[in-house]
PDB file of C-alpha atoms in Angstrom:
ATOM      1  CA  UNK A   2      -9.009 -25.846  32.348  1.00  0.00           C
ATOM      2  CA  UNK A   3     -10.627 -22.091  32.975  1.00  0.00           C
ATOM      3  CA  UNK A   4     -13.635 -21.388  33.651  1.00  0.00           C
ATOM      4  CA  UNK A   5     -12.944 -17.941  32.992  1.00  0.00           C
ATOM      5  CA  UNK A   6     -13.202 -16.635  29.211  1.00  0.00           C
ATOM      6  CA  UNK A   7     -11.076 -14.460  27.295  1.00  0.00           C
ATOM      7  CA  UNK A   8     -13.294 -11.962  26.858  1.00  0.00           C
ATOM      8  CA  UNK A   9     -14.172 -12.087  30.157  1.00  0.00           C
ATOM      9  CA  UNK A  10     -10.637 -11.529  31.534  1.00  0.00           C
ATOM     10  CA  UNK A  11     -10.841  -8.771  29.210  1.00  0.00           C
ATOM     11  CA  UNK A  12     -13.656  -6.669  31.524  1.00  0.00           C
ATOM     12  CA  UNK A  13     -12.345  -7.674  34.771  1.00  0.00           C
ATOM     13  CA  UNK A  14      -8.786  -6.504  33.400  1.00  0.00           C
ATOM     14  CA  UNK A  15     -10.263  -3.566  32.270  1.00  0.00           C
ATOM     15  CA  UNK A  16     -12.495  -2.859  35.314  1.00  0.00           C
ATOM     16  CA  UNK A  17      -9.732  -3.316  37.574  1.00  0.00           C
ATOM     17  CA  UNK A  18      -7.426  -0.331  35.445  1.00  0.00           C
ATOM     18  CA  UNK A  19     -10.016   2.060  36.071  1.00  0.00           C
ATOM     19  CA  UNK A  20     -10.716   1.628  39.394  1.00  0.00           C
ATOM     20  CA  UNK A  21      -7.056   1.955  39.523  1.00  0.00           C
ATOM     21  CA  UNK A  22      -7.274   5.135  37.731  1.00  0.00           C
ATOM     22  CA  UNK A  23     -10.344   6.410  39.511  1.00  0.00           C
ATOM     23  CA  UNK A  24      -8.268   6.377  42.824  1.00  0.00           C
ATOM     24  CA  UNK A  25      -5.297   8.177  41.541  1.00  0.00           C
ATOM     25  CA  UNK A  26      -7.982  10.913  40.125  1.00  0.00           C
ATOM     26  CA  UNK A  27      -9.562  11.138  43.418  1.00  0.00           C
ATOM     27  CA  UNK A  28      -6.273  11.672  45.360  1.00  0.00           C
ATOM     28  CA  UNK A  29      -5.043  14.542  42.429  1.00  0.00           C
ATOM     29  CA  UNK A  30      -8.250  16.100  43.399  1.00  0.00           C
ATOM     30  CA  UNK A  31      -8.921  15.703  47.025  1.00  0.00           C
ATOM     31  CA  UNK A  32      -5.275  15.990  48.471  1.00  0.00           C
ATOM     32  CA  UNK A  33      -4.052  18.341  45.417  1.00  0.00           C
ATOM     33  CA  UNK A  34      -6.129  20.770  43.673  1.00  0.00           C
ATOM     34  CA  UNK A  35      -9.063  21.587  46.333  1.00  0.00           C
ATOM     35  CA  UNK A  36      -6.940  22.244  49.138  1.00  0.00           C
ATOM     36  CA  UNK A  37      -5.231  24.806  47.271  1.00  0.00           C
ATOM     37  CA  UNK A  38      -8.396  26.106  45.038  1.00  0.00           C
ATOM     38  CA  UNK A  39      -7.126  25.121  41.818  1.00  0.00           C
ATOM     39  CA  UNK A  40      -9.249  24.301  39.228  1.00  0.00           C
ATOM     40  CA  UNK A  41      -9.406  21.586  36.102  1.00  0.00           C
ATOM     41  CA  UNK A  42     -10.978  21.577  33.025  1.00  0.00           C
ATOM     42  CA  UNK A  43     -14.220  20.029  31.458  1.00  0.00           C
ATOM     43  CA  UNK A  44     -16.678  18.469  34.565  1.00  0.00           C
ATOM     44  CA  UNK A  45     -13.864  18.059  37.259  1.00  0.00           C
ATOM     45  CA  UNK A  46     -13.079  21.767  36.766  1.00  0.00           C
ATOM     46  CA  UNK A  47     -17.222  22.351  37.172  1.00  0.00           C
ATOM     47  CA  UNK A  48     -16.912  20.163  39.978  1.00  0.00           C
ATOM     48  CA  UNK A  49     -14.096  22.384  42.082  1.00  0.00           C
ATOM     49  CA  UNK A  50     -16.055  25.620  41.050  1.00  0.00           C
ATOM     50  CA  UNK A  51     -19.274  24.186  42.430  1.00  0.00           C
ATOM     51  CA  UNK A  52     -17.003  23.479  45.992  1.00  0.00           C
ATOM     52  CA  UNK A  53     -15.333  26.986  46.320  1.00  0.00           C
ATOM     53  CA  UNK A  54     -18.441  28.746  45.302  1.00  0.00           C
ATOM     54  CA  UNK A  55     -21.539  26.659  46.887  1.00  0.00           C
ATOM     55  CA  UNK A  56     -19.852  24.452  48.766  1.00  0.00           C
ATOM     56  CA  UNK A  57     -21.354  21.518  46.635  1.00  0.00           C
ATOM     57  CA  UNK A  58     -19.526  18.357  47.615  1.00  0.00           C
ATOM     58  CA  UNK A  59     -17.178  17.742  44.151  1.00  0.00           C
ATOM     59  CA  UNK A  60     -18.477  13.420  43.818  1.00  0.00           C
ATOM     60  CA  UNK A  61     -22.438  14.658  43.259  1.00  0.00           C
ATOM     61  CA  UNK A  62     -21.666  17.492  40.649  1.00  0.00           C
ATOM     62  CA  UNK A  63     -19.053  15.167  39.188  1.00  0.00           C
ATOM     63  CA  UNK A  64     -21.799  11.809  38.856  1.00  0.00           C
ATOM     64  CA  UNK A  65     -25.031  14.586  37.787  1.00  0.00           C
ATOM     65  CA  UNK A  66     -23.036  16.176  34.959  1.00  0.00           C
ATOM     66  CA  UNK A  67     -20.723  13.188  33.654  1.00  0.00           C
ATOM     67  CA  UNK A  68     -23.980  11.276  33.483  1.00  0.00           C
ATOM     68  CA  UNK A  69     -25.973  13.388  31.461  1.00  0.00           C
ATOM     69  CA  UNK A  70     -22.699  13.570  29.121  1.00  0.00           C
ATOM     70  CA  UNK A  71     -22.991   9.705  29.019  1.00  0.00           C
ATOM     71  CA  UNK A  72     -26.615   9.930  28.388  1.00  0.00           C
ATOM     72  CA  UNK A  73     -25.918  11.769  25.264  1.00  0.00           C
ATOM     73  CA  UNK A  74     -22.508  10.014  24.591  1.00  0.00           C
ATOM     74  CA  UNK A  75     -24.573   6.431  24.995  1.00  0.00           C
ATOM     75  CA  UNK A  76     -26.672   7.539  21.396  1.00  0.00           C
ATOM     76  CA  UNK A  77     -23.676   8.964  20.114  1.00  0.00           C
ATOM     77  CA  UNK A  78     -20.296   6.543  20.659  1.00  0.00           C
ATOM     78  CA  UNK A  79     -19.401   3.177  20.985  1.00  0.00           C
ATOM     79  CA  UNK A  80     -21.659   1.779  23.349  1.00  0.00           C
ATOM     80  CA  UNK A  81     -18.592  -0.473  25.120  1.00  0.00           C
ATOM     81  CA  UNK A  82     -16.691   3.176  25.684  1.00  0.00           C
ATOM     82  CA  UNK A  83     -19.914   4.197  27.074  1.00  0.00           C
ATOM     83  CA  UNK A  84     -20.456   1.798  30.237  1.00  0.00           C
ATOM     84  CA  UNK A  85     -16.697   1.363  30.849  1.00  0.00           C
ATOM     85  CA  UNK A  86     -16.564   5.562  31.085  1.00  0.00           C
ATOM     86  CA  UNK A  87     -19.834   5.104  33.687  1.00  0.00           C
ATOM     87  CA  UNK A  88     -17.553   2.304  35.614  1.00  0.00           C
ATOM     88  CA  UNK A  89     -15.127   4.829  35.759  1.00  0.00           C
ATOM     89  CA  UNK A  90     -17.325   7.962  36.784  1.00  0.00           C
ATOM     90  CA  UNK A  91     -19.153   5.897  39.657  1.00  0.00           C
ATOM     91  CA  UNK A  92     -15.914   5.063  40.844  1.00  0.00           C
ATOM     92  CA  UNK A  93     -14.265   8.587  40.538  1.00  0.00           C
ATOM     93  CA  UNK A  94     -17.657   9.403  42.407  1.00  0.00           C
ATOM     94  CA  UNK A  95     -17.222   6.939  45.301  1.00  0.00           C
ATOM     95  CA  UNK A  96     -13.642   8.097  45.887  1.00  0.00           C
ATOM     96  CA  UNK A  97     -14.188  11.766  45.771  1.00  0.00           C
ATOM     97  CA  UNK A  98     -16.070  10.723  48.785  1.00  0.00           C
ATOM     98  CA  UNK A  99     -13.015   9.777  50.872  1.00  0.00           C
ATOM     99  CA  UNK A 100     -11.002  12.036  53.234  1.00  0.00           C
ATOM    100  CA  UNK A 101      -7.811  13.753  52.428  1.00  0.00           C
ATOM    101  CA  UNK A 102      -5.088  10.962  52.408  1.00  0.00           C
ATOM    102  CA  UNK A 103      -2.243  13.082  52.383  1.00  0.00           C
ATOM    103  CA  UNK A 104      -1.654  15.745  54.832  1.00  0.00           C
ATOM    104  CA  UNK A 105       1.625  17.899  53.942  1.00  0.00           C
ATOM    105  CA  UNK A 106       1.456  22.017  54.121  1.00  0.00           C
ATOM    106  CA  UNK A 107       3.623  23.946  51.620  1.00  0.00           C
ATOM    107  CA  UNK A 108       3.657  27.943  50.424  1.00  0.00           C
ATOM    108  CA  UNK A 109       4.898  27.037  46.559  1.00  0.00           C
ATOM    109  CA  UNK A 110       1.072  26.589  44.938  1.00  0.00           C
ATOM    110  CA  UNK A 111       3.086  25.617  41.876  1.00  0.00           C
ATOM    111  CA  UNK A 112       3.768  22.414  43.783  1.00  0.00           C
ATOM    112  CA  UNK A 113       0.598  21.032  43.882  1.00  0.00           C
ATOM    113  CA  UNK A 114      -0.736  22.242  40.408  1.00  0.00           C
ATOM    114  CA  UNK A 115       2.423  19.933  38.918  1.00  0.00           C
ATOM    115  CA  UNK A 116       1.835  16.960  41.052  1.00  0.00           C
ATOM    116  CA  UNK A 117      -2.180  17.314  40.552  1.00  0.00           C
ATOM    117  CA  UNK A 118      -1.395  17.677  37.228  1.00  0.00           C
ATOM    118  CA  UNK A 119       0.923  14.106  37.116  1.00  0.00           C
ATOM    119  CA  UNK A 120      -1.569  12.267  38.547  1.00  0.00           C
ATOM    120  CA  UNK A 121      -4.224  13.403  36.921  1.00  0.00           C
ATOM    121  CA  UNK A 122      -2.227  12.583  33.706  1.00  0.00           C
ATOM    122  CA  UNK A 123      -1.279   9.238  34.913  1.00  0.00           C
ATOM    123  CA  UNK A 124      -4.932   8.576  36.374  1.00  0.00           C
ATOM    124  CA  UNK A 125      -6.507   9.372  32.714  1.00  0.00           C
ATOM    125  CA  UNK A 126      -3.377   7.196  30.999  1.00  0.00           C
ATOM    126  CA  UNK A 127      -4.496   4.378  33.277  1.00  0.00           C
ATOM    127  CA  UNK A 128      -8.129   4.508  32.724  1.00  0.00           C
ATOM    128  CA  UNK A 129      -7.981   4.836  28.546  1.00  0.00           C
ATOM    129  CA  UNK A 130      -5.349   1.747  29.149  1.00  0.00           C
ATOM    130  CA  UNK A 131      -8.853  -0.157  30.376  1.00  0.00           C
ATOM    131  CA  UNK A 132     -10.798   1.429  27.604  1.00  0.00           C
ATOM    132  CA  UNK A 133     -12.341   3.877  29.522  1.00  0.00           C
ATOM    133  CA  UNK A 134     -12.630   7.912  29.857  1.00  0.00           C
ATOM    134  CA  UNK A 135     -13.064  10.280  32.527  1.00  0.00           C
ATOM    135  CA  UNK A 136     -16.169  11.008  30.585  1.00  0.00           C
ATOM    136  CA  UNK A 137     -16.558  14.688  30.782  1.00  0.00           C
ATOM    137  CA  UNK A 138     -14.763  17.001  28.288  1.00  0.00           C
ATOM    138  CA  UNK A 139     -13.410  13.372  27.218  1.00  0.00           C
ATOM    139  CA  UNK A 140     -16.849  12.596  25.916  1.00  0.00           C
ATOM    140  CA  UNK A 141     -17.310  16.036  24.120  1.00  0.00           C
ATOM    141  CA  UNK A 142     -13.798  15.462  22.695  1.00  0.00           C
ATOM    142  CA  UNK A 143     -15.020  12.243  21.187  1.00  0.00           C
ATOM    143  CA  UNK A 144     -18.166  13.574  20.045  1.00  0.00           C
ATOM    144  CA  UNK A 145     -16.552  16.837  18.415  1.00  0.00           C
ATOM    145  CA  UNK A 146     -13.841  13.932  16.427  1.00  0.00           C
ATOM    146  CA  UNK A 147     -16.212  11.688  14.945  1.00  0.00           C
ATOM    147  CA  UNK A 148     -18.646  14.090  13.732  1.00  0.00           C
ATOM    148  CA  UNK A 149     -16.685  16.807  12.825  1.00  0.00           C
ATOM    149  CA  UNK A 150     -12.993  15.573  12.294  1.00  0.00           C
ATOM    150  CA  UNK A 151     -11.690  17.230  15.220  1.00  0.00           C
ATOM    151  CA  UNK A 152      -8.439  15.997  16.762  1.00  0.00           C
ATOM    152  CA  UNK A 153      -9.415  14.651  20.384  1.00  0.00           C
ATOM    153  CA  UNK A 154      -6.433  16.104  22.261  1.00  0.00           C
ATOM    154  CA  UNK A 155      -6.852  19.416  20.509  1.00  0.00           C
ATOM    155  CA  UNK A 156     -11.280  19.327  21.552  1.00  0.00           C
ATOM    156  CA  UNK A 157     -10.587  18.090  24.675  1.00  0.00           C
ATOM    157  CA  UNK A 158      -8.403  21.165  25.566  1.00  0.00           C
ATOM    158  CA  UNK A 159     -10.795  23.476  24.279  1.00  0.00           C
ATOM    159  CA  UNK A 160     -13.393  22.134  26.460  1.00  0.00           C
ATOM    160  CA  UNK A 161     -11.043  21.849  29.475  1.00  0.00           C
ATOM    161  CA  UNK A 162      -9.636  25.836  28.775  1.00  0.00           C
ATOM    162  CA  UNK A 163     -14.001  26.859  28.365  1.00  0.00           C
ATOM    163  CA  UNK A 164     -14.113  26.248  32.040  1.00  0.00           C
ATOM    164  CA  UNK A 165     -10.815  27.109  33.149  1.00  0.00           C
ATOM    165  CA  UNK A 166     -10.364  30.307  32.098  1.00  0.00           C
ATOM    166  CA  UNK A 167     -13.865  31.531  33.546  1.00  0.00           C
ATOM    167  CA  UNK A 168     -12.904  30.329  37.153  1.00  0.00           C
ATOM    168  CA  UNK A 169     -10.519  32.673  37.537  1.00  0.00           C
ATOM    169  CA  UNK A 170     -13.673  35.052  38.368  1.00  0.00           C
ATOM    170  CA  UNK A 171     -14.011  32.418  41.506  1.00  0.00           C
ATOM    171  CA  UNK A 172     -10.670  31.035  42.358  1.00  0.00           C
ATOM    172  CA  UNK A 173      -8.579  34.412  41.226  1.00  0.00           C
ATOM    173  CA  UNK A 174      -6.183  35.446  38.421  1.00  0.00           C
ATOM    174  CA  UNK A 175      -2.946  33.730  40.060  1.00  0.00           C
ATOM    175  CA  UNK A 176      -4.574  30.106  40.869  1.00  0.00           C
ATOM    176  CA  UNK A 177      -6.193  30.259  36.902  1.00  0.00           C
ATOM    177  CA  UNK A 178      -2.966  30.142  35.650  1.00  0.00           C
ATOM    178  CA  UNK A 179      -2.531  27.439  37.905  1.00  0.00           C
ATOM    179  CA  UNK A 180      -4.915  25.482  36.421  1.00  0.00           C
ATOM    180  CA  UNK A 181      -3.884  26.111  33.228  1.00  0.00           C
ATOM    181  CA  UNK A 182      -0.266  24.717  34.456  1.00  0.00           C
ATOM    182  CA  UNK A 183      -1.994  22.070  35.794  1.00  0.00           C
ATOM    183  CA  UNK A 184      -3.808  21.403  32.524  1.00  0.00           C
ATOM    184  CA  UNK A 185      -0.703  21.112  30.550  1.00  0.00           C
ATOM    185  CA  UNK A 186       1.373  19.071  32.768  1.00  0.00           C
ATOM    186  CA  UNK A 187      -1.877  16.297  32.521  1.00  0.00           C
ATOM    187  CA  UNK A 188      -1.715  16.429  28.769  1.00  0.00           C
ATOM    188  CA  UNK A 189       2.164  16.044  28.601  1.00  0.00           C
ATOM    189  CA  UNK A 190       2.077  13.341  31.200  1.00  0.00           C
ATOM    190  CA  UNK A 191      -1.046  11.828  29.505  1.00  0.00           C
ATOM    191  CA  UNK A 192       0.772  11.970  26.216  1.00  0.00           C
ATOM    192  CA  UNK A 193       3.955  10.033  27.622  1.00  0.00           C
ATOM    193  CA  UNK A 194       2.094   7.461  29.559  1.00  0.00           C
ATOM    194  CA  UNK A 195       0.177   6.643  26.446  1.00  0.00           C
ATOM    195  CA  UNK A 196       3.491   6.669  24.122  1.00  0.00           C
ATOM    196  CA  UNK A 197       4.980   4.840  26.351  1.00  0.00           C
ATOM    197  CA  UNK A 198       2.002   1.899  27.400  1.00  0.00           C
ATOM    198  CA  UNK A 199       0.425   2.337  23.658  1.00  0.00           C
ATOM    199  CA  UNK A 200       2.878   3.177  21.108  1.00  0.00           C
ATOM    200  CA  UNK A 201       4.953   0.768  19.337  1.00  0.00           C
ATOM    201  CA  UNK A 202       7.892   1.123  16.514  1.00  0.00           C
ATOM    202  CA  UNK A 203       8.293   0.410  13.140  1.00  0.00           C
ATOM    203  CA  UNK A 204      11.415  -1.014  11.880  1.00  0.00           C
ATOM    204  CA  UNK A 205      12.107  -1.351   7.997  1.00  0.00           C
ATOM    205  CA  UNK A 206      15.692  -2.811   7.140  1.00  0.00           C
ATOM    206  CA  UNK A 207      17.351  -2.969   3.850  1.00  0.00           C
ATOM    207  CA  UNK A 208      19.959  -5.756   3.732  1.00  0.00           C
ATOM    208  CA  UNK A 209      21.699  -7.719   1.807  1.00  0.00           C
ATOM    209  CA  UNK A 210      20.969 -10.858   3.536  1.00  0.00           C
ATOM    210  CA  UNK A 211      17.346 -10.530   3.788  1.00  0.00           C
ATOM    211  CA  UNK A 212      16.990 -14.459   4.617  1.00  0.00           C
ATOM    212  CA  UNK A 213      19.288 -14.596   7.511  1.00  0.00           C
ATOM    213  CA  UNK A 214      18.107 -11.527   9.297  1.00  0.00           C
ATOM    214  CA  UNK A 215      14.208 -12.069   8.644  1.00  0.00           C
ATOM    215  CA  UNK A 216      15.365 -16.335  10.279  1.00  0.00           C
ATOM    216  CA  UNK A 217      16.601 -14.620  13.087  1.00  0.00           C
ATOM    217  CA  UNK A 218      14.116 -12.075  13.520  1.00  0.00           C
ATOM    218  CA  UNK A 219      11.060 -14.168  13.446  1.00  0.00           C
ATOM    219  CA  UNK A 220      13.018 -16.804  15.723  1.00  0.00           C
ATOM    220  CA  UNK A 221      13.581 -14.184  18.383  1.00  0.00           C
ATOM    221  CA  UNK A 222      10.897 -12.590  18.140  1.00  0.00           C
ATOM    222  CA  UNK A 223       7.969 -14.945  17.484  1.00  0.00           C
ATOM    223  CA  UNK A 224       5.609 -12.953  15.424  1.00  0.00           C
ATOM    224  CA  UNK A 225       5.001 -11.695  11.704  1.00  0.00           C
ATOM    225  CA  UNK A 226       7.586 -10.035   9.710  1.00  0.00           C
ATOM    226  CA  UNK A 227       6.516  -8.691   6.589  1.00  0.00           C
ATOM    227  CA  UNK A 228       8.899  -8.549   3.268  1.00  0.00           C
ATOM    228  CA  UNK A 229       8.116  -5.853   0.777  1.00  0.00           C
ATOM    229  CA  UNK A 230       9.345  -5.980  -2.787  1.00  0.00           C
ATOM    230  CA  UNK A 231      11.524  -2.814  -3.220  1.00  0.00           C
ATOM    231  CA  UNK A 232      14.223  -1.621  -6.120  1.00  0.00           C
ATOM    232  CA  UNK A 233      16.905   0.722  -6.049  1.00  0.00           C
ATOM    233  CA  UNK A 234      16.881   3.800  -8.862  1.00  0.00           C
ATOM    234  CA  UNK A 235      20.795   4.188  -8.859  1.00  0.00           C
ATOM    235  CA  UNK A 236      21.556   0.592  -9.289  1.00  0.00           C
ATOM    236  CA  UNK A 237      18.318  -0.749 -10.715  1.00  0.00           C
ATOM    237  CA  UNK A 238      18.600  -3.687  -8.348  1.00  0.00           C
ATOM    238  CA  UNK A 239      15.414  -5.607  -6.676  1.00  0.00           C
ATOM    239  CA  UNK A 240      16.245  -6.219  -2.682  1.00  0.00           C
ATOM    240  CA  UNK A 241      12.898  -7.366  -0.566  1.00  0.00           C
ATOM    241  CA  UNK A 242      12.740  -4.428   2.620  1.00  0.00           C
ATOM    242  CA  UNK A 243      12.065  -6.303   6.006  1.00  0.00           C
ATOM    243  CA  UNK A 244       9.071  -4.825   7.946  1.00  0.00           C
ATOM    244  CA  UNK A 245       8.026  -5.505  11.421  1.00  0.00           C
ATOM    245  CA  UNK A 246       6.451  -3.699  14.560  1.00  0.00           C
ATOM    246  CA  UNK A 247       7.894  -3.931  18.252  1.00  0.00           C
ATOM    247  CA  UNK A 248       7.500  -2.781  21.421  1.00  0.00           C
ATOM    248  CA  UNK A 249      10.166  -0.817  22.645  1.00  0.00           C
ATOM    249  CA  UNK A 250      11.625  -3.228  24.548  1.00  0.00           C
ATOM    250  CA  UNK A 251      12.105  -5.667  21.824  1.00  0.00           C
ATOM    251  CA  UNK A 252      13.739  -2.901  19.706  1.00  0.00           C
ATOM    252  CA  UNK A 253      16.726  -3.368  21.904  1.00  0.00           C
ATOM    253  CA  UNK A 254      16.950  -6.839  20.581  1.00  0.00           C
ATOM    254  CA  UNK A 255      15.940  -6.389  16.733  1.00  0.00           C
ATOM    255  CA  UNK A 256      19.056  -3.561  16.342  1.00  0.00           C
ATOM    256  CA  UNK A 257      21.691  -5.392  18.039  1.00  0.00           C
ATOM    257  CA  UNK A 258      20.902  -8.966  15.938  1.00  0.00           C
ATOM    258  CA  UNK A 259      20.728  -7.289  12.802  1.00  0.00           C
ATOM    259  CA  UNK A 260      23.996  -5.326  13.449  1.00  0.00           C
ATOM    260  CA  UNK A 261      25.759  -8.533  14.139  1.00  0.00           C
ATOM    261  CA  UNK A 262      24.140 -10.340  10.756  1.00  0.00           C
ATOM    262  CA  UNK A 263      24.923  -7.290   8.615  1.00  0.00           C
ATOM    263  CA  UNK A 264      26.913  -3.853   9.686  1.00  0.00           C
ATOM    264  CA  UNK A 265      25.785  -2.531   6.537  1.00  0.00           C
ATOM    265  CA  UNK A 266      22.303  -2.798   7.105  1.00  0.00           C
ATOM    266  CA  UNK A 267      19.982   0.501   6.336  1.00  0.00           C
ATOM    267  CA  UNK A 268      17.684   0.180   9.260  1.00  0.00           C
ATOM    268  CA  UNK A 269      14.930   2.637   9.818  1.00  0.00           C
ATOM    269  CA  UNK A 270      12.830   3.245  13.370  1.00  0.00           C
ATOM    270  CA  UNK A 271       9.688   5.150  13.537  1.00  0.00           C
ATOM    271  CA  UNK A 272       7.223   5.541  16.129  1.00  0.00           C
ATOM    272  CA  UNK A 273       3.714   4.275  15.318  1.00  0.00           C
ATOM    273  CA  UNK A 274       0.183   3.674  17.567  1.00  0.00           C
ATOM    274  CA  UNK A 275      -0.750  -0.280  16.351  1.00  0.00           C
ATOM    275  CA  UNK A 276      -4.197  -0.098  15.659  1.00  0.00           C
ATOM    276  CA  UNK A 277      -7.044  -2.120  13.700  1.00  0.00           C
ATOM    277  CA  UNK A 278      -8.666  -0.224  11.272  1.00  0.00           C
ATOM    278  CA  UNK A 279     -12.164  -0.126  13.055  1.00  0.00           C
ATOM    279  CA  UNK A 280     -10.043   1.654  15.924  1.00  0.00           C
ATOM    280  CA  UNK A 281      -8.334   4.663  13.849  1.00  0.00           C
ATOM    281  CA  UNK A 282     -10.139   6.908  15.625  1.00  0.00           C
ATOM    282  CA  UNK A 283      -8.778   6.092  18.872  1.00  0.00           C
ATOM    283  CA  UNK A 284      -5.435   7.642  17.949  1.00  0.00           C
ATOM    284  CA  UNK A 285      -6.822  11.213  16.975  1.00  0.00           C
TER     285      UNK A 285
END
């Protein structure tokens, strides 16, 4: 018997991811970006400035700023996003605290704006993974989509490039473009982690033996498979279309059994984010 609920599995799950990703974000800081004076975007980016410039230690611009965003993000958004993004910011703060854990010395500054870039990428795939954010530009980015329709990835670099751009007058022409390198590794990173951890695929199959496949699916698989009513123009024919969603991994099962039912089969793959409808906007 547990003594531990579902849904309470669900926040110490959730918790643990973002502390997780709050260390990884603290090391692409710490041992990456400072050392070398490159910058970020949104309130981290703030954060560095405030270092080279006043020597403001990065964890108390990084909890002052990220909570007023979450004061104003708590009457705005989803009040759950809300305290797991403060989980994640007092954590980010606590870490930010922490000496340099890697000590390495190199003359290519492109090296540590692609690694600070991976993790931070990583870091920010791990923490939305326990339905966090990084707050920050993040929270803006959310803001800016449900009010006014505006894609998240495409707010959250506007936010990030307000503040890059600018510290150039601080951290110099050659280590903004860093930044901006930096930037764009994140996103691509941040957009494969969450592809990889949070999309799944579509299959739709067109077969002449609709029975045996759809028995053999839902055997192996284990979970709903829908049947759609279709009919062919040329032939004027009615044939029911199989449709199911996957993971990945279970994609290299579904193509192999159905090739061995039916060579002839029309099947069709297509990458899709599984969401409930209350959650559409979490794929913006």
């Amino acid at each position: 018997m547990s003594f531990i609920s579902s849904k309470n599995l669900t926040h110490i799950k959730n918790g643990s991811l973002i502390i997780l990703g709050a260390f990884v974000y603290a090391i692409a800081i710490n041992d990456f970006l400072i050392p070398h004076q490159i910058g970020e975007g949104g309130v981290t980016g703030l954060t560095a400035v405030g270092y080279y410039a006043l020597q403001i230690p990065p964890f108390i611009t990084n909890l002052v700023l990220n909570g007023l965003l979450l004061l104003v993000g708590f009457r705005l958004l989803d009040k759950r996003t809300v305290w797991y993004s403060l989980w994640a910011v007092l954590w980010i703060s606590v870490f930010l605290k922490l000496p340099r854990l890697l000590t390495y010395h190199t003359s290519q500054s492109i090296i540590p704006a692609i690694a600070g870039g991976v993790l931070m990428g990583i870091a920010m795939g791990i923490i939305f993974q326990g339905e966090g954010t990084t707050a920050g530009s993040t929270i803006l980015a959310k803001i800016m989509n449900r009010y006014f329709g505006m894609m998240t990835g495409t707010a959250m670099l506007m936010f990030d490039l307000i503040v890059a751009i600018p510290s150039g007058l601080i951290i110099g022409f050659q280590n903004m473009l860093l930044t901006v390198a930096e930037l764009y590794v994140a996103a691509a990173v941040l957009n494969g982690f969450l592809s990889r951890f949070g999309a799944k695929k579509s299959v739709t199959i067109i077969t002449s033996r609709t029975t045996e496949v759809t028995a053999e699916l839902s055997a192996r698989l284990k979970q709903g498979i829908t049947l759609v009513n279709a009919k062919g123009y040329y032939h004027q024919e009615s044939h029911p279309m199989i449709y199911l969603i996957c993971t990945k991994r279970q994609l290299a099962e579904v193509v192999p059994l159905i090739s061995s039912i039916d060579p002839e089969a029309l099947v069709v793959v297509e990458e899709v984010h599984s969401v409930k409808g209350e959650a559409l906007n979490k794929i913006l």
